[in-house]
Coordinates of C-alpha atoms in Angstrom, one line a residue:
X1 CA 1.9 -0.8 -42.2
X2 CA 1.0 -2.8 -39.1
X3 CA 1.8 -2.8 -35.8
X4 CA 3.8 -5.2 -33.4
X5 CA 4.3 -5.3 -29.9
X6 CA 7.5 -6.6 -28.4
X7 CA 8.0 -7.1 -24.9
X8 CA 10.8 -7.9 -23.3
X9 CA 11.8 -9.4 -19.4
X10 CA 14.6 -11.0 -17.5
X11 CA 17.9 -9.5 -19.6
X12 CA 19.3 -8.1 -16.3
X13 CA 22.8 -9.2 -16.2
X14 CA 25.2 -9.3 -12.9
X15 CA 27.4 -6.3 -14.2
X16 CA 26.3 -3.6 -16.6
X17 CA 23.0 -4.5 -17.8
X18 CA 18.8 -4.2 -17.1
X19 CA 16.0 -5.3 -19.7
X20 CA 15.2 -1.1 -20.0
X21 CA 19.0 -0.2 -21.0
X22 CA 18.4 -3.5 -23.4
X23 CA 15.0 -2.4 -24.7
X24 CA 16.4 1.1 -25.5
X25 CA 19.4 -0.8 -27.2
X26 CA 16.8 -3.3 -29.2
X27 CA 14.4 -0.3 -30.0
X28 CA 17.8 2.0 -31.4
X29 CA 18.5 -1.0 -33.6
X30 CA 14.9 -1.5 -34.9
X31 CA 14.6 2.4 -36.1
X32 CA 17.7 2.1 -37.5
X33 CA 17.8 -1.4 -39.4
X34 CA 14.3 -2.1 -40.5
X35 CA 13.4 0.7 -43.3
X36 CA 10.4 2.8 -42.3
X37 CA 10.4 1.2 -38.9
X38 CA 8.5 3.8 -35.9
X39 CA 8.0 3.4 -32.4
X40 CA 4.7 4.5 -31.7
X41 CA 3.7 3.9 -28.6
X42 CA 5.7 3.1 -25.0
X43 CA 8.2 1.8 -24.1
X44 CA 5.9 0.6 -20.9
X45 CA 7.7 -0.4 -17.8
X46 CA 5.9 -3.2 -15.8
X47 CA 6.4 -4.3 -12.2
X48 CA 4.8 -7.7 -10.5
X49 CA 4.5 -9.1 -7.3
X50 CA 7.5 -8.1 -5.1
X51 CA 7.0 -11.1 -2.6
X52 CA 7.6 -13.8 -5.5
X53 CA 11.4 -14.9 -5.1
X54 CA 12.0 -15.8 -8.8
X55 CA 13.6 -12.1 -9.6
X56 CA 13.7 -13.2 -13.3
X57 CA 10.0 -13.1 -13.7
X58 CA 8.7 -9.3 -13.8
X59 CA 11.3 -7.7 -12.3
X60 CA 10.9 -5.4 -14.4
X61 CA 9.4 -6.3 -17.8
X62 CA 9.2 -4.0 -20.6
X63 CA 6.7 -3.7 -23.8
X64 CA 6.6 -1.1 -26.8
X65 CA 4.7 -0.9 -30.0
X66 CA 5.9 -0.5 -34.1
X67 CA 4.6 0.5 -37.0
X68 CA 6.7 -1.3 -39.6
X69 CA 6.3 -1.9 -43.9
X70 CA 3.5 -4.3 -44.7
X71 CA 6.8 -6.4 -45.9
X72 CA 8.8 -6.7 -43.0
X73 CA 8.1 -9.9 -40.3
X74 CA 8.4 -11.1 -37.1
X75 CA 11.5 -12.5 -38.0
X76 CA 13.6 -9.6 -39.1
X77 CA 13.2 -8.4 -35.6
X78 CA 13.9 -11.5 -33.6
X79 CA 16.8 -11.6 -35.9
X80 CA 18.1 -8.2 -34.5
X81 CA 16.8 -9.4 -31.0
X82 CA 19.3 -12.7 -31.4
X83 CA 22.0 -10.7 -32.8
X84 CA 22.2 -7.9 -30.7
X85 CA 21.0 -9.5 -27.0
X86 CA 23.7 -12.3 -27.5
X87 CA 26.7 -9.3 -27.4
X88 CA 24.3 -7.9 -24.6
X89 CA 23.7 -10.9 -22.7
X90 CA 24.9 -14.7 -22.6
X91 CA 21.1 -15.5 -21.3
X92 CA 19.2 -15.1 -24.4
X93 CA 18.8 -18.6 -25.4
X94 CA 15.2 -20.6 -25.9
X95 CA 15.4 -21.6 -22.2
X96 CA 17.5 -19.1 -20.7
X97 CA 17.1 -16.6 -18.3
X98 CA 15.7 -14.0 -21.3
X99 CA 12.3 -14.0 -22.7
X100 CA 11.2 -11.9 -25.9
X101 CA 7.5 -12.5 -27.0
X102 CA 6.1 -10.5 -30.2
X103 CA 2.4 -10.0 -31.4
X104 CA 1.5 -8.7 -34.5
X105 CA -1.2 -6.7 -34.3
X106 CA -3.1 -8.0 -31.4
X107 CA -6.4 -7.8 -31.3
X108 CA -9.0 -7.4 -28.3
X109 CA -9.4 -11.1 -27.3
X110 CA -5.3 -11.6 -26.8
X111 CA -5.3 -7.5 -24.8
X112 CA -7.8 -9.3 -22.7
X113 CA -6.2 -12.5 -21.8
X114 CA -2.8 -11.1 -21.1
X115 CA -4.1 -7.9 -19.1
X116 CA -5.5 -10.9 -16.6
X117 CA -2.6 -12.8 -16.4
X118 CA -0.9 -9.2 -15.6
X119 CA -3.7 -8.6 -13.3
X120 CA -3.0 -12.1 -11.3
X121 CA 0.9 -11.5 -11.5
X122 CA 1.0 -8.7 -9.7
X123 CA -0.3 -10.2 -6.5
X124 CA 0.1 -13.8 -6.7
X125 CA 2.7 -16.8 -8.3
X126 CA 1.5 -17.4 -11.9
X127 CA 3.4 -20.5 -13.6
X128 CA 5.5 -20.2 -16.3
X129 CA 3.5 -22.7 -18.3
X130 CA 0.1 -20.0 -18.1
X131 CA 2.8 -17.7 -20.3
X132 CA 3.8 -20.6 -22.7
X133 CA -0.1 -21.7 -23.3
X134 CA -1.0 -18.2 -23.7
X135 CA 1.7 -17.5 -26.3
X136 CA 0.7 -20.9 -28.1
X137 CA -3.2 -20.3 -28.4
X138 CA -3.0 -17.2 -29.9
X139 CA 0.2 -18.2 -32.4
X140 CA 2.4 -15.4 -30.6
X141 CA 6.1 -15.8 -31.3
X142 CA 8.4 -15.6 -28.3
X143 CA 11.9 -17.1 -27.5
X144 CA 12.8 -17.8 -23.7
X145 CA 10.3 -19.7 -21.6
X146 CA 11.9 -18.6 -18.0
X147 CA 10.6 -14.6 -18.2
X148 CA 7.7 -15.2 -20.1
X149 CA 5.2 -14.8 -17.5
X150 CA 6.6 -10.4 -17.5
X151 CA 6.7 -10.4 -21.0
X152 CA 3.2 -11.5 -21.4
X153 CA 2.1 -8.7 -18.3
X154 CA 3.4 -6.0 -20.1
X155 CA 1.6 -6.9 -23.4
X156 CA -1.2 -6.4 -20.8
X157 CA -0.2 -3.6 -19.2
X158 CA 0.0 -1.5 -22.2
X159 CA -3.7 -1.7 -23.7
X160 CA -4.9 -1.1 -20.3
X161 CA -6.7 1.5 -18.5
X162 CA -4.9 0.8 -15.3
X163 CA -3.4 3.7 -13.7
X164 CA -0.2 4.9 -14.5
X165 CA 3.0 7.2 -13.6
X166 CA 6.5 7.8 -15.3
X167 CA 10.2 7.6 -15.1
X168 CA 12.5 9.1 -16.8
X169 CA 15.8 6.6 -17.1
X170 CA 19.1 8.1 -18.4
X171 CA 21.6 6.1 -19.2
X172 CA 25.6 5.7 -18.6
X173 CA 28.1 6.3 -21.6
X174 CA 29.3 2.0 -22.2
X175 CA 32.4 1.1 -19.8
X176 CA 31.3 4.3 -17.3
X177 CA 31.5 2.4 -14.0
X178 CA 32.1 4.2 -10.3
X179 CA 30.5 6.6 -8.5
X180 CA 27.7 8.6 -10.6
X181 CA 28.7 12.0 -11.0
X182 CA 25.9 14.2 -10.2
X183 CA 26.0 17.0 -7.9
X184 CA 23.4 16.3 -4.6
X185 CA 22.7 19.8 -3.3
X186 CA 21.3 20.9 -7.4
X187 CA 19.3 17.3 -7.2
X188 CA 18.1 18.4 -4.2
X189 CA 17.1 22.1 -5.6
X190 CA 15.4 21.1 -8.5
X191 CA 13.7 17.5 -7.6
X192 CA 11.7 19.0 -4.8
X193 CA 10.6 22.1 -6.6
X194 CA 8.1 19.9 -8.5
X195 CA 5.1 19.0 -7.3
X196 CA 4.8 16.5 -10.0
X197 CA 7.5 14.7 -9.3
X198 CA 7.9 12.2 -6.1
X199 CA 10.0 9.7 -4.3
X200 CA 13.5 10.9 -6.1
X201 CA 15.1 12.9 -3.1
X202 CA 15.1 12.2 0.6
X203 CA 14.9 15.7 2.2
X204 CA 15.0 14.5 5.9
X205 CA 18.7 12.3 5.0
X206 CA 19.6 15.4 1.7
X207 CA 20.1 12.4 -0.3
X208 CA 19.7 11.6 -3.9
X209 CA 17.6 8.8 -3.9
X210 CA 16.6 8.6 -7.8
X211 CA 20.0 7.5 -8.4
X212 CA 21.3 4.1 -8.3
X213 CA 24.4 2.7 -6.3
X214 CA 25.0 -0.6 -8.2
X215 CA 26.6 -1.2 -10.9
X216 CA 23.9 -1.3 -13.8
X217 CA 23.8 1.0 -16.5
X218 CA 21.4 3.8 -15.2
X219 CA 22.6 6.8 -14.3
X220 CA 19.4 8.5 -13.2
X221 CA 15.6 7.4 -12.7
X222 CA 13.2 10.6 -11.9
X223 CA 9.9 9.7 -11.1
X224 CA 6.6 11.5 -11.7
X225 CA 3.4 12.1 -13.5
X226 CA 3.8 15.1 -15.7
X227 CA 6.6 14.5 -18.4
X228 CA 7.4 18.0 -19.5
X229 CA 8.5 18.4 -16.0
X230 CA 10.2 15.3 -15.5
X231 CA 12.1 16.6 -18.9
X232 CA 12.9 20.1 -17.9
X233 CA 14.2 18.8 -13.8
X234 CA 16.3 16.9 -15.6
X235 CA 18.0 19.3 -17.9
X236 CA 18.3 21.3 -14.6
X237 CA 20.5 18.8 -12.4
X238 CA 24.1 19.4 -12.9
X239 CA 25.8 16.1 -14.5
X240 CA 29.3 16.3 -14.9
X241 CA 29.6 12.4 -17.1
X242 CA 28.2 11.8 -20.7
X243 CA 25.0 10.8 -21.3
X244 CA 24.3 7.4 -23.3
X245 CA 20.6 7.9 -23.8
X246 CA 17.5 8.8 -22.2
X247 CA 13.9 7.8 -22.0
X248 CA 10.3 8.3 -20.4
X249 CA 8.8 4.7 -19.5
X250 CA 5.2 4.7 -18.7
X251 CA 4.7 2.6 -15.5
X252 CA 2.5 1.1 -13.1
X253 CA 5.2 2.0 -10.6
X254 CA 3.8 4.0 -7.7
X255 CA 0.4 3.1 -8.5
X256 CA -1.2 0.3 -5.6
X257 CA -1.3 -1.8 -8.2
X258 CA -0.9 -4.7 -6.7
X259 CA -3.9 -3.8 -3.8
X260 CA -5.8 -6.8 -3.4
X261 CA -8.4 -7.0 -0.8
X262 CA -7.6 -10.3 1.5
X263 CA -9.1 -12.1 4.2
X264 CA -6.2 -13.3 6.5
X265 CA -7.5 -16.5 6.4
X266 CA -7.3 -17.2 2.6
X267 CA -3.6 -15.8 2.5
X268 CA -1.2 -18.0 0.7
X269 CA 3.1 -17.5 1.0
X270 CA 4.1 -14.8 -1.6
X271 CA 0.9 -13.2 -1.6
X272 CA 1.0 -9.7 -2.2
X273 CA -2.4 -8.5 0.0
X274 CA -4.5 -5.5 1.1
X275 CA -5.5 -6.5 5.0
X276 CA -8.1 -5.2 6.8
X277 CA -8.7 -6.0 10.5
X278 CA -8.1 -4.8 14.5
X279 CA -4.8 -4.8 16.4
X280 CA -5.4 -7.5 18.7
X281 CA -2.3 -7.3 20.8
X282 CA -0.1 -4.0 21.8
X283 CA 3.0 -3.4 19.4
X284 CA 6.0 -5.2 20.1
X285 CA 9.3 -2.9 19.3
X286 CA 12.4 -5.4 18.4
X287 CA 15.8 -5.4 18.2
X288 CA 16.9 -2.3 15.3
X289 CA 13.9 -0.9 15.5
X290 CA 11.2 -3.7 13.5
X291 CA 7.5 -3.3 14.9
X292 CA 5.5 -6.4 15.3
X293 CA 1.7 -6.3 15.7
X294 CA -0.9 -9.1 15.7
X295 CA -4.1 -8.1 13.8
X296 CA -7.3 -10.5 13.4
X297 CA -9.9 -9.0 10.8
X298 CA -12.9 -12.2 11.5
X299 CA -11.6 -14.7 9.7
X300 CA -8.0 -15.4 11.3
X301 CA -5.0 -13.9 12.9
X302 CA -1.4 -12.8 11.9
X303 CA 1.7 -11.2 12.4
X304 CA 2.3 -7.7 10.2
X305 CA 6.0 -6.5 10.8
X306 CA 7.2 -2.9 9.9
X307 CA 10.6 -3.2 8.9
X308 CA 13.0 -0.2 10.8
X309 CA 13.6 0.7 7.1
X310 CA 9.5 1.3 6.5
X311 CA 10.4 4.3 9.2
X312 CA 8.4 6.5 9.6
X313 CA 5.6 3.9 9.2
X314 CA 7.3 1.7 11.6
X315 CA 7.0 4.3 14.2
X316 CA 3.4 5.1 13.4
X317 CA 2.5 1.3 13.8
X318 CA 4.7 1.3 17.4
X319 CA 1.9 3.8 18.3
X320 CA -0.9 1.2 17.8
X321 CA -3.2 0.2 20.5
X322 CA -5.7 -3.2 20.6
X323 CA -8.6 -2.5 19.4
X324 CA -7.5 -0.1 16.4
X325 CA -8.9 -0.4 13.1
X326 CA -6.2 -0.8 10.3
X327 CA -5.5 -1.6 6.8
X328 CA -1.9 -2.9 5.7
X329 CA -0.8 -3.2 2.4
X330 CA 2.1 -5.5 1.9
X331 CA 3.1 -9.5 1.0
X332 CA 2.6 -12.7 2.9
X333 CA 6.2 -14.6 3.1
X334 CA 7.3 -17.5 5.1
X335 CA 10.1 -16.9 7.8
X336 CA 11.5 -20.2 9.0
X337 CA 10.6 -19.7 13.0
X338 CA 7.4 -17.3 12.6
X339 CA 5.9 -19.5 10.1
X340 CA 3.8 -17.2 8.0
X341 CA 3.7 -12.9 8.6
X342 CA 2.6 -10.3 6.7
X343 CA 5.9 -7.5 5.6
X344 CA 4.0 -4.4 5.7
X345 CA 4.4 -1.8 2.6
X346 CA 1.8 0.9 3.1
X347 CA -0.5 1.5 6.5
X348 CA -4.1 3.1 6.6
X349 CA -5.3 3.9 10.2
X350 CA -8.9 4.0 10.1
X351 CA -10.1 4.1 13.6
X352 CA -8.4 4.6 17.0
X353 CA -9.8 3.1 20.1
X354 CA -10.5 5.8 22.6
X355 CA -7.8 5.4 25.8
X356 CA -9.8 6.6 28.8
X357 CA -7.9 8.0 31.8
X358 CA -9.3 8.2 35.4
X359 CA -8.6 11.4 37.2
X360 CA -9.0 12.9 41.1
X361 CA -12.1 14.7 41.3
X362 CA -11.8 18.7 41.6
X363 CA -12.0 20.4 44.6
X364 CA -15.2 22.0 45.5
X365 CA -13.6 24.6 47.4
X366 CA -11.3 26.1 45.1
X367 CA -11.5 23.7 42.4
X368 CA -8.0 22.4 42.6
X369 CA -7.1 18.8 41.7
X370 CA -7.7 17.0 45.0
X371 CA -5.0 14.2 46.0
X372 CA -5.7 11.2 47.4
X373 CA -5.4 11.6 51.2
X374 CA -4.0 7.9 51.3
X375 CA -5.6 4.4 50.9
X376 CA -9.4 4.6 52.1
X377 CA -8.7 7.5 53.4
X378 CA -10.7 10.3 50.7
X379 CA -9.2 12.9 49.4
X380 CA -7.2 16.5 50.3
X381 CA -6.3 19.9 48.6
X382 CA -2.7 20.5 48.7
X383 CA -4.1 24.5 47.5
X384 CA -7.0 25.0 49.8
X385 CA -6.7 22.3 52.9
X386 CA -10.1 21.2 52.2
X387 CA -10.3 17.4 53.4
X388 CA -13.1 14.4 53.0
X389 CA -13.3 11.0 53.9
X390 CA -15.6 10.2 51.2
X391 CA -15.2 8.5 47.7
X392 CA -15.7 10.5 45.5
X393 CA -16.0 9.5 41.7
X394 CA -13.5 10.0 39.6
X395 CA -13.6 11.9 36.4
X396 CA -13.2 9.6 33.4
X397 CA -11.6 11.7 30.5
X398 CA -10.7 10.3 26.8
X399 CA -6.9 11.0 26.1
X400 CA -6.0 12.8 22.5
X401 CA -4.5 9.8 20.6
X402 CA -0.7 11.4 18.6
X403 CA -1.7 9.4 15.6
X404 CA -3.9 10.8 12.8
X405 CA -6.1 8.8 10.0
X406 CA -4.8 8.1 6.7
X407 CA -2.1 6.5 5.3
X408 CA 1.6 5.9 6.1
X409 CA 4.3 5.0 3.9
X410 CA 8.8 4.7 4.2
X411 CA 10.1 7.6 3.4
X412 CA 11.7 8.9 -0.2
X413 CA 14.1 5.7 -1.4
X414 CA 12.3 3.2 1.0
X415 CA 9.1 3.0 -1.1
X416 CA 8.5 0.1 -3.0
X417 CA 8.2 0.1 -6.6
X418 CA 4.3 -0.7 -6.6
X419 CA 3.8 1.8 -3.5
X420 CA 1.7 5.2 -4.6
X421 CA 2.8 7.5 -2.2
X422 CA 0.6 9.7 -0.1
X423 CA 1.4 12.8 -2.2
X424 CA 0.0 10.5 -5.0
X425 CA -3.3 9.9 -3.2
X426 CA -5.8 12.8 -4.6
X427 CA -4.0 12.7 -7.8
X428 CA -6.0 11.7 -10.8
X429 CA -3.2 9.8 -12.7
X430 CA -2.0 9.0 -16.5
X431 CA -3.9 6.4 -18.1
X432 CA -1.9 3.0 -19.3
X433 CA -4.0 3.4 -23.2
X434 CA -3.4 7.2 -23.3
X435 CA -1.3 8.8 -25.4
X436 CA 0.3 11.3 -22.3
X437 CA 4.6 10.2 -22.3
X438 CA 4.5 8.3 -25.6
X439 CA 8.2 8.5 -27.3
X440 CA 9.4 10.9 -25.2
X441 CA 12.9 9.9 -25.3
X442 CA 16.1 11.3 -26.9
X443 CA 16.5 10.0 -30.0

């Protein structure tokens, strides 16, 4: 036997298709075709830097390992791959939109190499010709240059330690298209009774959030960390359309992945970032609700905006007051009047600048608040009548700030994919090289 592992990226398609619905069809196929054929670790779902505008590249790449006969090759399954992904797609040509990139039996030199191209695509612009030279030192067979750059991050991914998560992705019966049919109030019922599970339903709206709108394939995506769960919630929810297939991915979804300290200074456009740095300037609330701050951390300035749809972040960063310490997780981008600012993602308040408020000295009669008596002029008591014509000194008290430390994220459905949410924070998570999720999927 011997092992190969295939990753896949960029065989989303404008109607009815994503490169997980695609792997699940390529991996059916495999099993089925190639005698003796297992899958025996993944599939992995990989995301990269959200900020780079390419969507092709690591949108969401995909890699899985199989044991197959000492006599079967790489080129029975690129065979399948060319057969099947051209009925799939019309983007699986050499320098199409698809990429497909296979390694037989890997060993620790090539895990190494593509876990740091991984580790540099998920914060910064990696070009596609680091993917292609990768692929040609080590003699790695791939087809499609355009996505290569995902395919070669989840071949990373998955002999990693990194941190991971799951989601489990159900699929629509071929030719289902319209409104997904499961019930809301049940999703609701189940989804939140798990404290393994996270980011799937929106109790403040009652909205299924796990559940897309679009019209791709998935039916359902439940997120969490403890499969068994994620299985037995979803067996729970009342669906009233067939079921294609479904399938746990292990992900680095939801895991601060892509948290990269910063200074402000060295940031570059399409940057994904961790900030650090004081609020230089008091929050400015726009137009629909955006918050823009200013924040300097030594080494330069910039503007950090908190999208309305980051709320109730956004409101926690309108709070803000110069001279607060504050971390930002989020993605440099260029806007075409602001020059460059940095779209927050996740906020950490680490210290608050204490807001000191001068009061009228008591009365030392009855101890009353005394009231100024008019402009150099001392001070009365409204309660006792008592009257001076000296100044007195004020008392200088230190106001209770509404904000507490920690961090802020958007609410359930808002969070970006790479976001760990602050239910996720204490957690000690899933390991990428572990064997917790493996080939948990229904077939």
């Amino acid at each position: 036997m011997k092992h190969l592992a295939i990753t896949l990226d960029g065989y989303d398609t404008n109607f009815s298709g994503c490169t997980t619905h695609y792997t699940i069809f390529l991996i059916k196929k495999i099993l089925k075709e190639i005698n003796g054929a297992k899958l025996v670790k993944g599939p992995y779902l990989v995301r990269l830097n959200p900020n780079i505008p390419l969507k092709t590249r690591g949108n969401a790449s995909v890699s899985f390992l199989v044991d197959v006969s000492s006599g079967s090759s790489v080129e029975k399954i690129l065979s399948l791959h060319r057969r099947y992904s051209e009925k799939y797609s019309s983007t699986n040509e050499r320098n199409g939109k698809g990429t497909i990139l296979i390694s037989e039996d890997p060993v620790d030199i090539v895990k190494k190499e593509a876990y740091n191209i991984y580790k540099k695509a998920l914060s910064d612009y990696v070009p596609i010709i680091e993917g292609i030279r990768f692929a040609d030192k080590f003699g790695l067979v791939f087809e499609g240059e355009k996505s290569i750059i995902g395919a070669v991050s989840a071949l990373g991914y998955m002999y990693s330690g990194d941190d991971s998560t799951f989601e489990l992705l159900a699929y629509r019966m071929p030719g289902e298209t319209g409104e997904r049919k499961i019930d809301n109030l049940t999703a609701g019922k189940v989804l939140l009774s798990y404290k393994t599970l996270f980011n799937n339903f929106d109790e403040k709206r009652k909205l299924l959030v796990a559940s897309p709108k679009g019209p791709d394939p998935v039916l359902i995506g439940i997120r969490g960390y403890e499969p068994k769960d994620m299985v037995d919630a979803f067996y729970k929810l009342k669906i009233e359309e067939k079921i294609w297939e479904w399938c746990i991915f292990k992900t680095n979804q939801h895991t601060d992945a892509h948290k990269v300290f910063r200074r402000i200074n060295d940031l570059r456009v399409y940057q994904a970032a961790y900030i650090y740095g004081t609020v230089t300037k008091k929050p400015e609330v726009k137009k629909g609700g955006h918050v823009l701050i200013e924040v300097s951390d030594g080494s330069g300035t910039i503007d950090v905006i908190f999208y309305s749809e980051t709320n109730p972040m956004n409101e926690i960063a309108s709070r803000l007051k110069e001279g607060d310490n504050i971390g930002i997780l989020g993605g440099a981008v260029e806007k075409k009047d602001e020059g460059i600012i940095f779209e927050a993602e996740k906020l950490w308040v680490y210290f608050l600048s204490p807001t000191v408020k001068e009061l009228n000295p008591l009365c030392p009669k009855c101890g009353k608040r005394l009231k100024s008596a008019g402009k150099g002029k001392g001070y009365k008591c409204d309660n006792c009548g008592f009257k001076t014509s000296e100044k007195l000194e004020k008392i200088k008290i230190i106001e209770k700030r509404d904000i507490l430390f920690g961090p802020y994220t958007p609410r359930s459905g808002r969070i970006r994919h790479l976001v760990k949410p602050v239910s996720l924070e204490s957690i000690v998570l899933p390991k990428a090289n572990d064997d917790i999720g493996n080939r948990t999927c229904s077939f």
